[in-house]
């Protein structure tokens, strides 16, 4: 029996004693969350002075690079030390082979260079996946006959994309495509190119989930995905042991960090991964989770301030090293206000 259970019976033990005031509750709290635990996802769009609201994600906008630069200055002032970038690519640049994904002067590559010049102390996480760049909306290259995603052919493009992002100055490369073997190929290429300090945060357990809907709207892949799904490469939401296997493979191939996606519906997966592997493991509170919370708060069914901090603390309690969340700025304001 665990030592925590060896306590005297009532009235010698009164559990409410340690809940009697906010001061004592803070003193004995097992989990704390701070601004350094928060990572803000940002959507980048072409153009100048662009701020395009995303209807399915209230309060979240697609921003042109000049507006992104302003946003990240504010983000840094709030104590948030990391951002994750995702592109909204013009439809004319989307192709079956996703050539734009590894354009050295592409949207995200340009954004990274300018951000590093403007806010060098903010860590940049760059997504590695082809779905924003393919005309069909899949995360990989399609076989013309079967329509299946070709694993090895996709990896050839992914490594080019990863290299272009690393050379642009990304601190962390985050492959989210779920192709087999892509971490090893990227890591080997980084070693050959001398990119030994570029970190890989592998989306090791990324489930085929209905919670991604608003995100696909944000990056403009929704129309392409009306009649197809990603179940052949993203994980089955019924499986936990498979997630551990995926994580072990990515670590053996050179991943430095792991990421679990979606977030709250998969806290059991997060906790299991944290317990199994001694590596930093992150969680993504995805667009669908954000949209659900916003809808409930907008209808006064939930308290916005309380639900933001409670939901984010649940990730830390499960062992997350950090959380990608669209609530990052809101949470930072709340945390700074409570000091």
CSV table of C-alpha atoms in Angstrom, one decimal:
chain,number,residue,atom,x,y,z
A,1,UNK,CA,0.0,0.0,0.0
A,2,UNK,CA,1.3,3.5,-0.8
A,3,UNK,CA,2.5,5.6,2.1
A,4,UNK,CA,0.0,8.3,1.2
A,5,UNK,CA,-2.8,6.1,2.4
A,6,UNK,CA,-1.4,5.5,5.9
A,7,UNK,CA,-3.3,8.2,7.8
A,8,UNK,CA,-5.5,8.0,10.9
A,9,UNK,CA,-9.2,7.9,10.6
A,10,UNK,CA,-11.6,10.7,11.2
A,11,UNK,CA,-11.5,12.9,13.3
A,12,UNK,CA,-7.7,12.6,13.7
A,13,UNK,CA,-7.5,13.2,10.0
A,14,UNK,CA,-9.7,16.0,8.6
A,15,UNK,CA,-8.9,16.4,4.9
A,16,UNK,CA,-10.7,19.8,4.8
A,17,UNK,CA,-8.1,21.3,7.1
A,18,UNK,CA,-5.7,21.7,4.2
A,19,UNK,CA,-8.5,23.3,2.1
A,20,UNK,CA,-9.6,25.8,4.6
A,21,UNK,CA,-8.1,28.9,3.0
A,22,UNK,CA,-6.6,30.0,-0.3
A,23,UNK,CA,-3.2,30.5,1.4
A,24,UNK,CA,-3.0,26.9,2.7
A,25,UNK,CA,-4.4,25.5,-0.6
A,26,UNK,CA,-1.6,27.3,-2.5
A,27,UNK,CA,1.0,26.1,0.0
A,28,UNK,CA,0.2,22.4,-0.4
A,29,UNK,CA,-0.8,22.4,-4.1
A,30,UNK,CA,0.8,19.5,-6.0
A,31,UNK,CA,0.7,21.2,-9.4
A,32,UNK,CA,1.6,24.7,-10.5
A,33,UNK,CA,1.4,26.2,-14.0
A,34,UNK,CA,3.3,29.2,-15.2
A,35,UNK,CA,3.7,31.3,-18.3
A,36,UNK,CA,6.8,29.3,-19.3
A,37,UNK,CA,4.6,26.2,-19.6
A,38,UNK,CA,2.6,27.8,-22.4
A,39,UNK,CA,3.2,27.6,-26.1
A,40,UNK,CA,1.1,29.7,-28.4
A,41,UNK,CA,0.1,28.4,-31.9
A,42,UNK,CA,0.0,31.1,-34.6
A,43,UNK,CA,-1.4,31.0,-38.1
A,44,UNK,CA,0.6,32.8,-40.7
A,45,UNK,CA,-1.0,34.1,-43.9
A,46,UNK,CA,0.4,35.9,-47.0
A,47,UNK,CA,0.1,39.7,-47.4
A,48,UNK,CA,0.6,42.8,-45.3
A,49,UNK,CA,-1.4,44.0,-42.3
A,50,UNK,CA,-3.6,41.0,-42.6
A,51,UNK,CA,-5.7,39.9,-39.6
A,52,UNK,CA,-8.3,37.3,-40.7
A,53,UNK,CA,-10.6,36.0,-38.0
A,54,UNK,CA,-11.2,32.2,-37.9
A,55,UNK,CA,-14.9,31.8,-37.5
A,56,UNK,CA,-14.7,28.4,-35.9
A,57,UNK,CA,-12.0,29.6,-33.4
A,58,UNK,CA,-13.3,32.8,-31.7
A,59,UNK,CA,-10.5,35.2,-30.9
A,60,UNK,CA,-7.9,33.4,-33.1
A,61,UNK,CA,-6.8,35.1,-36.3
A,62,UNK,CA,-4.6,34.4,-39.3
A,63,UNK,CA,-1.9,37.0,-39.3
A,64,UNK,CA,0.5,38.3,-42.0
A,65,UNK,CA,4.2,38.3,-41.0
A,66,UNK,CA,4.2,42.0,-40.0
A,67,UNK,CA,1.4,41.3,-37.6
A,68,UNK,CA,3.0,38.1,-36.4
A,69,UNK,CA,6.1,40.1,-35.4
A,70,UNK,CA,3.9,42.5,-33.3
A,71,UNK,CA,2.1,39.6,-31.8
A,72,UNK,CA,5.2,37.8,-30.7
A,73,UNK,CA,6.6,41.0,-29.0
A,74,UNK,CA,3.5,41.0,-26.9
A,75,UNK,CA,3.7,37.3,-26.3
A,76,UNK,CA,7.3,37.6,-25.0
A,77,UNK,CA,6.2,40.5,-22.7
A,78,UNK,CA,3.7,38.1,-21.1
A,79,UNK,CA,6.4,35.6,-20.2
A,80,UNK,CA,5.5,33.1,-22.9
A,81,UNK,CA,8.8,31.8,-24.3
A,82,UNK,CA,7.7,29.6,-27.3
A,83,UNK,CA,5.4,29.8,-30.3
A,84,UNK,CA,4.4,27.2,-32.9
A,85,UNK,CA,3.9,28.3,-36.5
A,86,UNK,CA,1.3,27.0,-39.0
A,87,UNK,CA,0.8,28.3,-42.5
A,88,UNK,CA,-2.3,29.3,-44.5
A,89,UNK,CA,-1.1,28.7,-48.0
A,90,UNK,CA,-2.7,30.3,-51.1
A,91,UNK,CA,-4.6,27.7,-53.1
A,92,UNK,CA,-2.6,28.5,-56.2
A,93,UNK,CA,0.6,27.3,-54.5
A,94,UNK,CA,-0.9,24.0,-53.4
A,95,UNK,CA,0.2,21.0,-55.5
A,96,UNK,CA,0.0,17.2,-55.3
A,97,UNK,CA,3.7,17.1,-54.5
A,98,UNK,CA,3.7,20.0,-52.0
A,99,UNK,CA,6.7,21.7,-53.5
A,100,UNK,CA,6.0,24.9,-51.6
A,101,UNK,CA,6.6,23.2,-48.3
A,102,UNK,CA,10.4,23.3,-48.8
A,103,UNK,CA,10.6,26.7,-50.6
A,104,UNK,CA,13.5,28.5,-48.9
A,105,UNK,CA,11.7,31.7,-49.4
A,106,UNK,CA,8.3,30.3,-48.4
A,107,UNK,CA,5.8,31.8,-46.0
A,108,UNK,CA,6.9,30.0,-42.9
A,109,UNK,CA,10.6,30.1,-43.7
A,110,UNK,CA,10.4,33.9,-44.2
A,111,UNK,CA,8.5,34.3,-41.0
A,112,UNK,CA,11.1,32.3,-39.0
A,113,UNK,CA,14.0,34.5,-40.3
A,114,UNK,CA,12.2,37.7,-39.5
A,115,UNK,CA,11.1,36.5,-36.0
A,116,UNK,CA,14.6,35.4,-35.2
A,117,UNK,CA,15.9,38.9,-36.1
A,118,UNK,CA,13.1,40.6,-34.1
A,119,UNK,CA,12.6,38.4,-31.1
A,120,UNK,CA,15.6,36.1,-30.9
A,121,UNK,CA,14.8,34.8,-27.4
A,122,UNK,CA,11.4,33.3,-28.3
A,123,UNK,CA,11.7,29.6,-29.3
A,124,UNK,CA,10.1,28.8,-32.6
A,125,UNK,CA,8.5,25.4,-33.2
A,126,UNK,CA,8.0,24.7,-36.9
A,127,UNK,CA,5.4,22.2,-38.0
A,128,UNK,CA,6.6,19.5,-40.5
A,129,UNK,CA,3.6,18.2,-42.5
A,130,UNK,CA,2.4,18.5,-46.0
A,131,UNK,CA,-1.4,19.0,-45.5
A,132,UNK,CA,-1.2,22.8,-45.7
A,133,UNK,CA,0.6,22.5,-49.0
A,134,UNK,CA,-1.1,19.6,-50.9
A,135,UNK,CA,-3.9,20.3,-53.3
A,136,UNK,CA,-5.8,17.2,-51.8
A,137,UNK,CA,-5.3,18.1,-48.2
A,138,UNK,CA,-3.5,14.9,-47.0
A,139,UNK,CA,-0.3,14.9,-45.0
A,140,UNK,CA,1.5,13.0,-47.7
A,141,UNK,CA,2.0,12.2,-51.4
A,142,UNK,CA,-0.9,10.2,-52.9
A,143,UNK,CA,-0.5,7.1,-55.1
A,144,UNK,CA,-2.2,8.0,-58.3
A,145,UNK,CA,-3.9,4.7,-58.8
A,146,UNK,CA,-5.0,3.7,-55.3
A,147,UNK,CA,-5.3,7.1,-53.7
A,148,UNK,CA,-3.3,5.9,-50.7
A,149,UNK,CA,-0.7,8.0,-49.0
A,150,UNK,CA,2.8,6.9,-49.9
A,151,UNK,CA,4.9,6.7,-46.8
A,152,UNK,CA,8.5,6.7,-48.2
A,153,UNK,CA,7.8,9.1,-51.0
A,154,UNK,CA,6.3,11.5,-48.4
A,155,UNK,CA,9.4,11.2,-46.2
A,156,UNK,CA,11.5,12.4,-49.0
A,157,UNK,CA,9.5,15.7,-49.1
A,158,UNK,CA,9.3,15.9,-45.3
A,159,UNK,CA,13.1,15.9,-44.9
A,160,UNK,CA,13.4,18.7,-47.5
A,161,UNK,CA,10.8,20.7,-45.6
A,162,UNK,CA,12.5,20.0,-42.2
A,163,UNK,CA,15.9,21.1,-43.6
A,164,UNK,CA,14.4,24.4,-45.0
A,165,UNK,CA,12.8,25.2,-41.7
A,166,UNK,CA,16.0,24.4,-39.7
A,167,UNK,CA,18.2,26.5,-42.0
A,168,UNK,CA,15.7,29.4,-41.6
A,169,UNK,CA,16.4,29.3,-37.9
A,170,UNK,CA,13.6,27.1,-36.3
A,171,UNK,CA,14.7,26.0,-32.8
A,172,UNK,CA,12.4,22.9,-32.8
A,173,UNK,CA,11.2,20.9,-35.8
A,174,UNK,CA,7.9,19.1,-35.1
A,175,UNK,CA,6.9,16.4,-37.5
A,176,UNK,CA,3.1,16.0,-37.3
A,177,UNK,CA,2.6,13.9,-40.4
A,178,UNK,CA,2.7,10.4,-38.7
A,179,UNK,CA,4.7,8.8,-41.5
A,180,UNK,CA,6.7,5.8,-40.4
A,181,UNK,CA,10.5,6.5,-40.1
A,182,UNK,CA,10.4,10.2,-40.8
A,183,UNK,CA,12.2,11.1,-37.5
A,184,UNK,CA,15.2,8.9,-38.3
A,185,UNK,CA,15.5,10.3,-41.8
A,186,UNK,CA,15.2,13.9,-40.6
A,187,UNK,CA,17.7,13.3,-37.7
A,188,UNK,CA,20.3,11.7,-40.0
A,189,UNK,CA,20.0,14.6,-42.5
A,190,UNK,CA,20.4,17.1,-39.7
A,191,UNK,CA,23.6,15.3,-38.5
A,192,UNK,CA,25.0,15.4,-42.0
A,193,UNK,CA,24.2,19.1,-42.4
A,194,UNK,CA,25.7,20.0,-39.0
A,195,UNK,CA,22.3,20.9,-37.5
A,196,UNK,CA,23.2,19.0,-34.3
A,197,UNK,CA,21.4,21.5,-32.0
A,198,UNK,CA,18.1,21.5,-33.9
A,199,UNK,CA,15.6,19.8,-31.7
A,200,UNK,CA,12.9,17.3,-32.9
A,201,UNK,CA,9.6,17.3,-31.1
A,202,UNK,CA,7.8,14.3,-32.6
A,203,UNK,CA,4.1,14.1,-32.8
A,204,UNK,CA,4.5,10.5,-31.6
A,205,UNK,CA,0.9,9.9,-30.6
A,206,UNK,CA,-1.3,11.9,-33.0
A,207,UNK,CA,-4.7,10.4,-33.1
A,208,UNK,CA,-7.2,10.5,-36.0
A,209,UNK,CA,-9.6,12.8,-34.2
A,210,UNK,CA,-12.7,14.8,-34.8
A,211,UNK,CA,-11.3,17.5,-32.6
A,212,UNK,CA,-9.1,18.9,-35.5
A,213,UNK,CA,-12.0,20.4,-37.5
A,214,UNK,CA,-11.4,24.1,-36.7
A,215,UNK,CA,-7.7,23.8,-37.3
A,216,UNK,CA,-8.3,22.4,-40.8
A,217,UNK,CA,-10.5,25.4,-41.4
A,218,UNK,CA,-7.7,27.7,-40.2
A,219,UNK,CA,-5.1,26.3,-42.6
A,220,UNK,CA,-7.5,26.0,-45.5
A,221,UNK,CA,-7.5,22.2,-45.9
A,222,UNK,CA,-11.1,21.6,-45.0
A,223,UNK,CA,-12.6,21.7,-48.6
A,224,UNK,CA,-10.1,19.1,-49.7
A,225,UNK,CA,-10.9,16.7,-46.9
A,226,UNK,CA,-14.7,16.4,-47.4
A,227,UNK,CA,-14.6,12.9,-48.8
A,228,UNK,CA,-11.3,11.5,-47.4
A,229,UNK,CA,-9.9,10.8,-43.9
A,230,UNK,CA,-6.5,10.3,-42.3
A,231,UNK,CA,-7.1,7.0,-40.5
A,232,UNK,CA,-4.5,5.1,-42.5
A,233,UNK,CA,-1.7,7.1,-40.9
A,234,UNK,CA,-3.0,8.9,-37.8
A,235,UNK,CA,-3.6,6.7,-34.7
A,236,UNK,CA,-6.8,4.8,-33.8
A,237,UNK,CA,-8.3,6.6,-30.8
A,238,UNK,CA,-9.2,3.2,-29.3
A,239,UNK,CA,-5.5,2.4,-28.7
A,240,UNK,CA,-3.1,3.2,-25.8
A,241,UNK,CA,-0.4,0.6,-26.1
A,242,UNK,CA,0.2,1.5,-29.7
A,243,UNK,CA,1.0,5.1,-28.5
A,244,UNK,CA,3.7,3.7,-26.3
A,245,UNK,CA,5.1,1.8,-29.2
A,246,UNK,CA,5.0,4.9,-31.5
A,247,UNK,CA,6.8,6.9,-28.8
A,248,UNK,CA,9.6,4.3,-28.4
A,249,UNK,CA,10.2,4.2,-32.1
A,250,UNK,CA,10.4,8.0,-32.5
A,251,UNK,CA,12.8,8.2,-29.5
A,252,UNK,CA,15.0,5.4,-31.0
A,253,UNK,CA,15.1,7.4,-34.2
A,254,UNK,CA,16.4,10.6,-32.6
A,255,UNK,CA,13.4,12.5,-31.2
A,256,UNK,CA,14.3,14.8,-28.3
A,257,UNK,CA,10.8,15.5,-27.2
A,258,UNK,CA,7.3,13.9,-27.7
A,259,UNK,CA,3.9,15.4,-28.2
A,260,UNK,CA,0.5,14.0,-27.6
A,261,UNK,CA,-2.5,15.2,-29.7
A,262,UNK,CA,-5.4,15.9,-29.0
A,263,UNK,CA,-5.1,16.9,-25.3
A,264,UNK,CA,-7.8,16.5,-22.6
A,265,UNK,CA,-9.5,13.4,-24.1
A,266,UNK,CA,-6.1,11.8,-24.2
A,267,UNK,CA,-4.7,12.6,-20.7
A,268,UNK,CA,-4.5,8.8,-20.0
A,269,UNK,CA,-2.1,8.6,-23.0
A,270,UNK,CA,-0.1,11.6,-21.8
A,271,UNK,CA,0.3,10.1,-18.3
A,272,UNK,CA,1.3,6.7,-19.6
A,273,UNK,CA,3.9,8.2,-21.9
A,274,UNK,CA,5.3,10.4,-19.1
A,275,UNK,CA,5.5,7.4,-16.8
A,276,UNK,CA,7.1,5.2,-19.4
A,277,UNK,CA,9.8,7.5,-20.9
A,278,UNK,CA,12.1,9.9,-19.2
A,279,UNK,CA,11.9,12.6,-21.9
A,280,UNK,CA,10.0,16.0,-22.1
A,281,UNK,CA,6.5,15.3,-23.2
A,282,UNK,CA,4.1,18.0,-24.4
A,283,UNK,CA,0.4,18.1,-25.0
A,284,UNK,CA,-1.7,20.0,-27.6
A,285,UNK,CA,-5.0,21.5,-26.5
A,286,UNK,CA,-6.3,21.4,-30.0
A,287,UNK,CA,-8.7,23.6,-31.9
A,288,UNK,CA,-11.8,21.5,-31.2
A,289,UNK,CA,-11.1,21.6,-27.5
A,290,UNK,CA,-10.6,25.4,-27.7
A,291,UNK,CA,-13.8,25.9,-29.7
A,292,UNK,CA,-15.9,23.8,-27.3
A,293,UNK,CA,-14.7,25.8,-24.3
A,294,UNK,CA,-15.3,29.1,-26.1
A,295,UNK,CA,-18.8,28.0,-27.0
A,296,UNK,CA,-19.7,27.0,-23.5
A,297,UNK,CA,-18.2,30.2,-22.0
A,298,UNK,CA,-19.9,32.4,-24.6
A,299,UNK,CA,-23.2,30.9,-23.5
A,300,UNK,CA,-22.3,31.5,-19.8
A,301,UNK,CA,-22.4,27.7,-19.2
A,302,UNK,CA,-18.8,27.8,-17.9
A,303,UNK,CA,-16.6,30.4,-16.4
A,304,UNK,CA,-13.9,31.4,-18.9
A,305,UNK,CA,-11.2,32.2,-16.4
A,306,UNK,CA,-11.8,29.1,-14.3
A,307,UNK,CA,-12.0,26.7,-17.3
A,308,UNK,CA,-8.8,28.0,-18.9
A,309,UNK,CA,-6.7,27.5,-15.8
A,310,UNK,CA,-8.4,24.2,-14.8
A,311,UNK,CA,-8.0,22.7,-18.2
A,312,UNK,CA,-4.4,23.7,-18.6
A,313,UNK,CA,-3.5,22.6,-15.0
A,314,UNK,CA,-4.9,19.1,-15.9
A,315,UNK,CA,-2.1,18.7,-18.5
A,316,UNK,CA,0.5,19.6,-16.0
A,317,UNK,CA,-1.0,17.3,-13.4
A,318,UNK,CA,-0.7,14.5,-16.0
A,319,UNK,CA,3.0,15.3,-16.4
A,320,UNK,CA,3.1,17.6,-19.5
A,321,UNK,CA,6.4,19.6,-19.8
A,322,UNK,CA,4.4,22.2,-21.7
A,323,UNK,CA,1.1,22.8,-23.4
A,324,UNK,CA,0.4,24.1,-26.9
A,325,UNK,CA,-2.8,26.1,-26.4
A,326,UNK,CA,-4.8,28.9,-28.1
A,327,UNK,CA,-5.6,30.1,-24.6
A,328,UNK,CA,-1.9,30.9,-24.0
A,329,UNK,CA,-2.3,34.7,-23.9
A,330,UNK,CA,-5.5,34.5,-21.9
A,331,UNK,CA,-3.8,32.1,-19.4
A,332,UNK,CA,-0.7,34.3,-19.2
A,333,UNK,CA,-2.8,37.4,-18.3
A,334,UNK,CA,-4.7,35.4,-15.6
A,335,UNK,CA,-1.4,34.0,-14.2
A,336,UNK,CA,0.2,37.4,-14.1
A,337,UNK,CA,-2.9,38.9,-12.4
A,338,UNK,CA,-2.7,36.3,-9.7
A,339,UNK,CA,0.9,37.0,-8.7
